[in-house]
């Protein structure tokens, strides 16, 4: 029996399954976008770090290597742009779609700005802190896209992978920012009080992001992360050293290079793990899609057999099950069984979605927190005219002073703004 | 400048607005469905009540009037079915879509069952309690569709209207169930203990549903509701009388008719208010769509002017804003202003959506509770083989005994089932 000829309840039951499959396919595209943006963010992080080193050292011999890094970032950017264009044309609407498009608009705007910045870096015509802030803004806007894209995720298993990856990306970006801040301090020979506070904040935020990552990651990924952590002893010593510096007793500026190398080795190792996480995510997506396809196929066969059986018995009715519950049972007892199995399917489907919803709510909580912090920053930026970095620092300070989490402080700010 | 030639950030900014408009249009269709299902549910409630009276009295003279009511319900059902078919063809995916389609499958299954039931009622061949349960199942499945359809609502103002209407529909349905239960008790001359518990539970659930309705309704609707409440004095007296009955001292069976009339007058008044709520909902939808269209139009004009201005100044660049922040400002200062206004637009859009999200979360909480109770019932039905009514009663008893809300008990059941 073709689906078009099936009785309406069965047709809708199949349509529900098909809709789940479509959601998964949309999710797979989002995951793909996340992975590509991860690669672009990594390239921009490298470029930011090296630009920073160039500008701090004022050494023009670094130019060719820097040009290579810019070229690499631009190649990946072109790829991301192609994907985004496809996404804009995708008719699939959805809860987070307007927000996703808005975040894409913002990140394209920030990427456009980088062209001018790159010229200035090449000519050593921009303060290191400014260049750093611009790159950070562009990377931050890309991570915001990734968080919005993940909001459409409806599958708990895939969402757990996404939460692990996204928080890892976030932690890695904070490591990049710490690298840049450290290079500036060590080049100057000492850290200002503001820089010290920022270094502490960046370390604390990293811990938080990697903590959430570890909570949602698979055992293998967690283990790989522990190895990376164990190799970070020296970097942690230099973190502590930074806090003890003072303008009166400047350190050797050569330490900047060592700090840069230590951080870079760590970030490169993170990139390796990030790729593993991306692979695991892609596999989880593919597996769920294959399962959903098979289930849809099985379900279609089963329902089609049911419907044929039913229509054979009572050809005059659209759907023979109707009314039978309170009528006499058919002589062979098959009708009852048929009805029970269809009702069971509907219940099973509803319960499965319910369980998925709950697992999802837990995983989504971690994403929502990150999004809430982003929005609180937006409020600080537009109401108080702060830069993105100043907004982040104000949030961090408020959290430390009140003994609250960043996310709690963000919630307060949002609530006040809405009042 | 046509949109296709706009620089990508502006194109995505417009696409975000357009996506919001599309969401609103989808929402308007859902609201339309809610209204039509409300009309069908009302017709089925009338038919259930009259069937109940027919079966309890055993009076065959009621048949023609009953046939009219069946005919009315079938006419409305045909309309709802046409709408549902359109909905299945609608390509708009979304968070709650698979669940919505599943709930539609279930309600079509239940509606199909009514054909047989109607024959049995006509021939007085079915116990009143059974007929009542079947109608209640069908109406319950329709209300479940309405709750799922509302889950796609993304606009806080419209969602508030929806929450008010949906909870009112729920309360009205509980009033219909109470009417039926009362008719059975008063016809028998007294209420069994189980019937007394059920009557108490139905009154308590009504209070809860109407309480949520009143919390989200506009002042005019709240006032109309107070008037209906004031006219329910006699019905409340008969509620109390039902609790005092005993098999030893049966009341006059003629009270059944009086109870039926009192309840019916109240439910008809509710239907009047329900129609008002539906109108208010439709107006809220239409207003938001008109606003969103106008905003999109204004935004398109503004951005197009910006883009033309920018491309006139720097024809060689895709989008002149790029890089300018850290470059020297252009001589006329217009570039800075242009950039600021675009960033402002992006931020304003993000903040507006954030505020909408929060208002939505509050309103949605009320819907989620109702959905949670439905799912807990599903679990009881499939795990313990209970009927829908038995499942509801078990939930109610558990809530009363534990001094918890229905929704809290439902949460416990769902959590245990997931463990």
mmCIF file of N, CA and C in Angstrom, chain B residues 124-205:
data_model
loop_
_atom_site.group_PDB
_atom_site.id
_atom_site.type_symbol
_atom_site.label_atom_id
_atom_site.label_comp_id
_atom_site.label_asym_id
_atom_site.label_seq_id
_atom_site.Cartn_x
_atom_site.Cartn_y
_atom_site.Cartn_z
ATOM 1 N N UNK B 124 -28.611 2.871 21.915
ATOM 2 C CA UNK B 124 -28.558 2.695 23.383
ATOM 3 C C UNK B 124 -27.878 1.377 23.753
ATOM 4 N N UNK B 125 -26.805 1.035 23.037
ATOM 5 C CA UNK B 125 -26.139 -0.245 23.224
ATOM 6 C C UNK B 125 -24.800 -0.125 23.964
ATOM 7 N N UNK B 126 -24.573 0.989 24.649
ATOM 8 C CA UNK B 126 -23.278 1.169 25.304
ATOM 9 C C UNK B 126 -23.509 1.826 26.674
ATOM 10 N N UNK B 127 -22.778 1.413 27.710
ATOM 11 C CA UNK B 127 -22.941 2.059 29.015
ATOM 12 C C UNK B 127 -22.541 3.532 28.934
ATOM 13 N N UNK B 128 -23.240 4.377 29.675
ATOM 14 C CA UNK B 128 -22.961 5.812 29.636
ATOM 15 C C UNK B 128 -21.497 6.107 29.962
ATOM 16 N N UNK B 129 -20.963 5.401 30.956
ATOM 17 C CA UNK B 129 -19.583 5.677 31.375
ATOM 18 C C UNK B 129 -18.601 5.391 30.240
ATOM 19 N N UNK B 130 -18.863 4.316 29.477
ATOM 20 C CA UNK B 130 -17.975 3.976 28.360
ATOM 21 C C UNK B 130 -18.039 5.038 27.264
ATOM 22 N N UNK B 131 -19.269 5.439 26.917
ATOM 23 C CA UNK B 131 -19.429 6.447 25.874
ATOM 24 C C UNK B 131 -18.728 7.738 26.295
ATOM 25 N N UNK B 132 -18.942 8.105 27.539
ATOM 26 C CA UNK B 132 -18.319 9.300 28.080
ATOM 27 C C UNK B 132 -16.795 9.226 27.938
ATOM 28 N N UNK B 133 -16.235 8.079 28.318
ATOM 29 C CA UNK B 133 -14.781 7.928 28.264
ATOM 30 C C UNK B 133 -14.255 8.058 26.836
ATOM 31 N N UNK B 134 -14.997 7.503 25.867
ATOM 32 C CA UNK B 134 -14.569 7.560 24.458
ATOM 33 C C UNK B 134 -14.571 9.006 23.938
ATOM 34 N N UNK B 135 -15.662 9.699 24.231
ATOM 35 C CA UNK B 135 -15.704 11.107 23.798
ATOM 36 C C UNK B 135 -14.576 11.895 24.461
ATOM 37 N N UNK B 136 -14.392 11.633 25.753
ATOM 38 C CA UNK B 136 -13.359 12.363 26.494
ATOM 39 C C UNK B 136 -11.975 12.102 25.909
ATOM 40 N N UNK B 137 -11.731 10.853 25.509
ATOM 41 C CA UNK B 137 -10.457 10.524 24.879
ATOM 42 C C UNK B 137 -10.258 11.309 23.591
ATOM 43 N N UNK B 138 -11.328 11.371 22.778
ATOM 44 C CA UNK B 138 -11.220 12.083 21.497
ATOM 45 C C UNK B 138 -10.960 13.571 21.744
ATOM 46 N N UNK B 139 -11.722 14.162 22.675
ATOM 47 C CA UNK B 139 -11.536 15.590 22.959
ATOM 48 C C UNK B 139 -10.144 15.829 23.536
ATOM 49 N N UNK B 140 -9.730 14.942 24.444
ATOM 50 C CA UNK B 140 -8.396 15.070 25.038
ATOM 51 C C UNK B 140 -7.308 15.017 23.976
ATOM 52 N N UNK B 141 -7.480 14.142 22.986
ATOM 53 C CA UNK B 141 -6.459 14.037 21.948
ATOM 54 C C UNK B 141 -6.425 15.311 21.099
ATOM 55 N N UNK B 142 -7.599 15.946 20.925
ATOM 56 C CA UNK B 142 -7.638 17.206 20.166
ATOM 57 C C UNK B 142 -6.949 18.321 20.961
ATOM 58 N N UNK B 143 -7.200 18.364 22.259
ATOM 59 C CA UNK B 143 -6.548 19.395 23.072
ATOM 60 C C UNK B 143 -5.033 19.186 23.085
ATOM 61 N N UNK B 144 -4.609 17.921 23.045
ATOM 62 C CA UNK B 144 -3.169 17.664 22.996
ATOM 63 C C UNK B 144 -2.565 18.243 21.708
ATOM 64 N N UNK B 145 -3.289 18.149 20.594
ATOM 65 C CA UNK B 145 -2.811 18.724 19.330
ATOM 66 C C UNK B 145 -2.626 20.231 19.495
ATOM 67 N N UNK B 146 -3.608 20.839 20.141
ATOM 68 C CA UNK B 146 -3.591 22.278 20.319
ATOM 69 C C UNK B 146 -2.387 22.712 21.173
ATOM 70 N N UNK B 147 -2.094 21.919 22.213
ATOM 71 C CA UNK B 147 -0.944 22.252 23.045
ATOM 72 C C UNK B 147 0.362 22.082 22.272
ATOM 73 N N UNK B 148 0.435 21.065 21.430
ATOM 74 C CA UNK B 148 1.656 20.893 20.638
ATOM 75 C C UNK B 148 1.794 21.993 19.600
ATOM 76 N N UNK B 149 0.674 22.374 18.993
ATOM 77 C CA UNK B 149 0.728 23.433 17.984
ATOM 78 C C UNK B 149 1.224 24.722 18.621
ATOM 79 N N UNK B 150 0.815 24.966 19.854
ATOM 80 C CA UNK B 150 1.207 26.193 20.539
ATOM 81 C C UNK B 150 2.684 26.192 20.881
ATOM 82 N N UNK B 151 3.308 25.013 20.878
ATOM 83 C CA UNK B 151 4.710 24.934 21.251
ATOM 84 C C UNK B 151 5.599 25.646 20.238
ATOM 85 N N UNK B 152 5.092 25.842 19.034
ATOM 86 C CA UNK B 152 5.889 26.512 18.006
ATOM 87 C C UNK B 152 5.808 28.027 18.146
ATOM 88 N N UNK B 153 4.985 28.512 19.064
ATOM 89 C CA UNK B 153 4.790 29.957 19.203
ATOM 90 C C UNK B 153 6.061 30.621 19.687
ATOM 91 N N UNK B 154 6.511 31.639 18.969
ATOM 92 C CA UNK B 154 7.779 32.286 19.284
ATOM 93 C C UNK B 154 7.586 33.738 19.672
ATOM 94 N N UNK B 155 6.355 34.183 19.714
ATOM 95 C CA UNK B 155 6.127 35.586 20.032
ATOM 96 C C UNK B 155 5.486 35.686 21.413
ATOM 97 N N UNK B 156 6.090 36.460 22.304
ATOM 98 C CA UNK B 156 5.588 36.463 23.689
ATOM 99 C C UNK B 156 4.155 36.977 23.808
ATOM 100 N N UNK B 157 3.819 38.019 23.053
ATOM 101 C CA UNK B 157 2.482 38.579 23.173
ATOM 102 C C UNK B 157 1.439 37.563 22.719
ATOM 103 N N UNK B 158 1.685 36.976 21.547
ATOM 104 C CA UNK B 158 0.758 35.976 21.028
ATOM 105 C C UNK B 158 0.722 34.767 21.960
ATOM 106 N N UNK B 159 1.882 34.404 22.497
ATOM 107 C CA UNK B 159 1.921 33.237 23.385
ATOM 108 C C UNK B 159 1.095 33.463 24.647
ATOM 109 N N UNK B 160 1.127 34.685 25.176
ATOM 110 C CA UNK B 160 0.283 34.968 26.342
ATOM 111 C C UNK B 160 -1.191 34.731 26.009
ATOM 112 N N UNK B 161 -1.618 35.227 24.845
ATOM 113 C CA UNK B 161 -3.001 34.980 24.428
ATOM 114 C C UNK B 161 -3.274 33.482 24.307
ATOM 115 N N UNK B 162 -2.304 32.781 23.735
ATOM 116 C CA UNK B 162 -2.457 31.329 23.561
ATOM 117 C C UNK B 162 -2.576 30.616 24.894
ATOM 118 N N UNK B 163 -1.731 31.011 25.841
ATOM 119 C CA UNK B 163 -1.752 30.355 27.150
ATOM 120 C C UNK B 163 -3.110 30.566 27.802
ATOM 121 N N UNK B 164 -3.621 31.791 27.707
ATOM 122 C CA UNK B 164 -4.936 32.076 28.283
ATOM 123 C C UNK B 164 -5.996 31.194 27.615
ATOM 124 N N UNK B 165 -5.998 31.180 26.281
ATOM 125 C CA UNK B 165 -7.020 30.413 25.565
ATOM 126 C C UNK B 165 -6.907 28.917 25.839
ATOM 127 N N UNK B 166 -5.689 28.378 25.767
ATOM 128 C CA UNK B 166 -5.514 26.944 25.932
ATOM 129 C C UNK B 166 -5.927 26.487 27.330
ATOM 130 N N UNK B 167 -5.570 27.263 28.328
ATOM 131 C CA UNK B 167 -5.959 26.869 29.674
ATOM 132 C C UNK B 167 -7.462 27.022 29.870
ATOM 133 N N UNK B 168 -8.021 27.997 29.193
ATOM 134 C CA UNK B 168 -9.477 28.130 29.272
ATOM 135 C C UNK B 168 -10.150 26.919 28.624
ATOM 136 N N UNK B 169 -9.639 26.519 27.449
ATOM 137 C CA UNK B 169 -10.197 25.344 26.768
ATOM 138 C C UNK B 169 -10.099 24.117 27.660
ATOM 139 N N UNK B 170 -8.964 24.002 28.329
ATOM 140 C CA UNK B 170 -8.742 22.866 29.232
ATOM 141 C C UNK B 170 -9.758 22.900 30.383
ATOM 142 N N UNK B 171 -9.933 24.073 30.974
ATOM 143 C CA UNK B 171 -10.890 24.213 32.078
ATOM 144 C C UNK B 171 -12.309 23.898 31.616
ATOM 145 N N UNK B 172 -12.635 24.378 30.440
ATOM 146 C CA UNK B 172 -13.969 24.136 29.892
ATOM 147 C C UNK B 172 -14.192 22.644 29.669
ATOM 148 N N UNK B 173 -13.182 21.961 29.171
ATOM 149 C CA UNK B 173 -13.307 20.515 28.958
ATOM 150 C C UNK B 173 -13.506 19.797 30.293
ATOM 151 N N UNK B 174 -12.814 20.247 31.316
ATOM 152 C CA UNK B 174 -12.991 19.634 32.636
ATOM 153 C C UNK B 174 -14.412 19.885 33.147
ATOM 154 N N UNK B 175 -14.966 21.061 32.839
ATOM 155 C CA UNK B 175 -16.358 21.345 33.215
ATOM 156 C C UNK B 175 -17.298 20.372 32.520
ATOM 157 N N UNK B 176 -16.994 20.072 31.252
ATOM 158 C CA UNK B 176 -17.817 19.118 30.512
ATOM 159 C C UNK B 176 -17.738 17.734 31.147
ATOM 160 N N UNK B 177 -16.537 17.345 31.571
ATOM 161 C CA UNK B 177 -16.394 16.036 32.219
ATOM 162 C C UNK B 177 -17.161 16.008 33.537
ATOM 163 N N UNK B 178 -17.127 17.135 34.236
ATOM 164 C CA UNK B 178 -17.833 17.214 35.510
ATOM 165 C C UNK B 178 -19.350 17.087 35.264
ATOM 166 N N UNK B 179 -19.821 17.761 34.204
ATOM 167 C CA UNK B 179 -21.240 17.661 33.866
ATOM 168 C C UNK B 179 -21.631 16.192 33.683
ATOM 169 N N UNK B 180 -20.819 15.462 32.885
ATOM 170 C CA UNK B 180 -21.134 14.061 32.599
ATOM 171 C C UNK B 180 -21.126 13.223 33.869
ATOM 172 N N UNK B 181 -20.118 13.407 34.685
ATOM 173 C CA UNK B 181 -19.997 12.627 35.917
ATOM 174 C C UNK B 181 -21.200 12.916 36.830
ATOM 175 N N UNK B 182 -21.577 14.197 36.888
ATOM 176 C CA UNK B 182 -22.719 14.581 37.715
ATOM 177 C C UNK B 182 -24.018 13.955 37.217
ATOM 178 N N UNK B 183 -24.198 13.946 35.885
ATOM 179 C CA UNK B 183 -25.419 13.351 35.330
ATOM 180 C C UNK B 183 -25.525 11.882 35.752
ATOM 181 N N UNK B 184 -24.395 11.186 35.689
ATOM 182 C CA UNK B 184 -24.429 9.763 36.067
ATOM 183 C C UNK B 184 -24.800 9.603 37.534
ATOM 184 N N UNK B 185 -24.189 10.379 38.396
ATOM 185 C CA UNK B 185 -24.473 10.275 39.825
ATOM 186 C C UNK B 185 -25.910 10.649 40.149
ATOM 187 N N UNK B 186 -26.364 11.797 39.616
ATOM 188 C CA UNK B 186 -27.721 12.250 39.932
ATOM 189 C C UNK B 186 -28.779 11.325 39.335
ATOM 190 N N UNK B 187 -28.496 10.745 38.155
ATOM 191 C CA UNK B 187 -29.452 9.792 37.585
ATOM 192 C C UNK B 187 -29.578 8.570 38.486
ATOM 193 N N UNK B 188 -28.432 8.117 39.012
ATOM 194 C CA UNK B 188 -28.450 6.949 39.898
ATOM 195 C C UNK B 188 -29.064 7.290 41.253
ATOM 196 N N UNK B 189 -29.160 8.586 41.571
ATOM 197 C CA UNK B 189 -29.728 8.981 42.853
ATOM 198 C C UNK B 189 -28.665 9.235 43.913
ATOM 199 N N UNK B 190 -27.459 8.732 43.670
ATOM 200 C CA UNK B 190 -26.364 9.019 44.603
ATOM 201 C C UNK B 190 -25.028 8.773 43.905
ATOM 202 N N UNK B 191 -23.975 9.304 44.518
ATOM 203 C CA UNK B 191 -22.634 9.174 43.940
ATOM 204 C C UNK B 191 -21.844 8.118 44.698
ATOM 205 N N UNK B 192 -21.131 7.266 43.941
ATOM 206 C CA UNK B 192 -20.225 6.312 44.605
ATOM 207 C C UNK B 192 -19.022 7.095 45.136
ATOM 208 N N UNK B 193 -18.237 6.442 46.002
ATOM 209 C CA UNK B 193 -17.045 7.117 46.527
ATOM 210 C C UNK B 193 -16.100 7.520 45.396
ATOM 211 N N UNK B 194 -15.939 6.617 44.422
ATOM 212 C CA UNK B 194 -15.050 6.919 43.305
ATOM 213 C C UNK B 194 -15.560 8.141 42.538
ATOM 214 N N UNK B 195 -16.890 8.197 42.351
ATOM 215 C CA UNK B 195 -17.455 9.355 41.636
ATOM 216 C C UNK B 195 -17.262 10.640 42.437
ATOM 217 N N UNK B 196 -17.388 10.527 43.767
ATOM 218 C CA UNK B 196 -17.189 11.729 44.591
ATOM 219 C C UNK B 196 -15.764 12.252 44.460
ATOM 220 N N UNK B 197 -14.807 11.306 44.530
ATOM 221 C CA UNK B 197 -13.393 11.712 44.383
ATOM 222 C C UNK B 197 -13.192 12.367 43.022
ATOM 223 N N UNK B 198 -13.792 11.747 42.023
ATOM 224 C CA UNK B 198 -13.610 12.283 40.672
ATOM 225 C C UNK B 198 -14.197 13.692 40.583
ATOM 226 N N UNK B 199 -15.391 13.902 41.144
ATOM 227 C CA UNK B 199 -16.019 15.231 41.123
ATOM 228 C C UNK B 199 -15.118 16.266 41.800
ATOM 229 N N UNK B 200 -14.556 15.894 42.949
ATOM 230 C CA UNK B 200 -13.659 16.824 43.655
ATOM 231 C C UNK B 200 -12.433 17.143 42.800
ATOM 232 N N UNK B 201 -11.871 16.087 42.215
ATOM 233 C CA UNK B 201 -10.682 16.268 41.386
ATOM 234 C C UNK B 201 -10.970 17.169 40.194
ATOM 235 N N UNK B 202 -12.114 16.971 39.560
ATOM 236 C CA UNK B 202 -12.457 17.780 38.378
ATOM 237 C C UNK B 202 -12.645 19.235 38.765
ATOM 238 N N UNK B 203 -13.251 19.471 39.947
ATOM 239 C CA UNK B 203 -13.437 20.863 40.378
ATOM 240 C C UNK B 203 -12.086 21.511 40.651
ATOM 241 N N UNK B 204 -11.191 20.745 41.312
ATOM 242 C CA UNK B 204 -9.869 21.301 41.638
ATOM 243 C C UNK B 204 -9.076 21.589 40.362
ATOM 244 N N UNK B 205 -9.124 20.660 39.394
ATOM 245 C CA UNK B 205 -8.383 20.870 38.146
ATOM 246 C C UNK B 205 -8.931 22.067 37.378
#
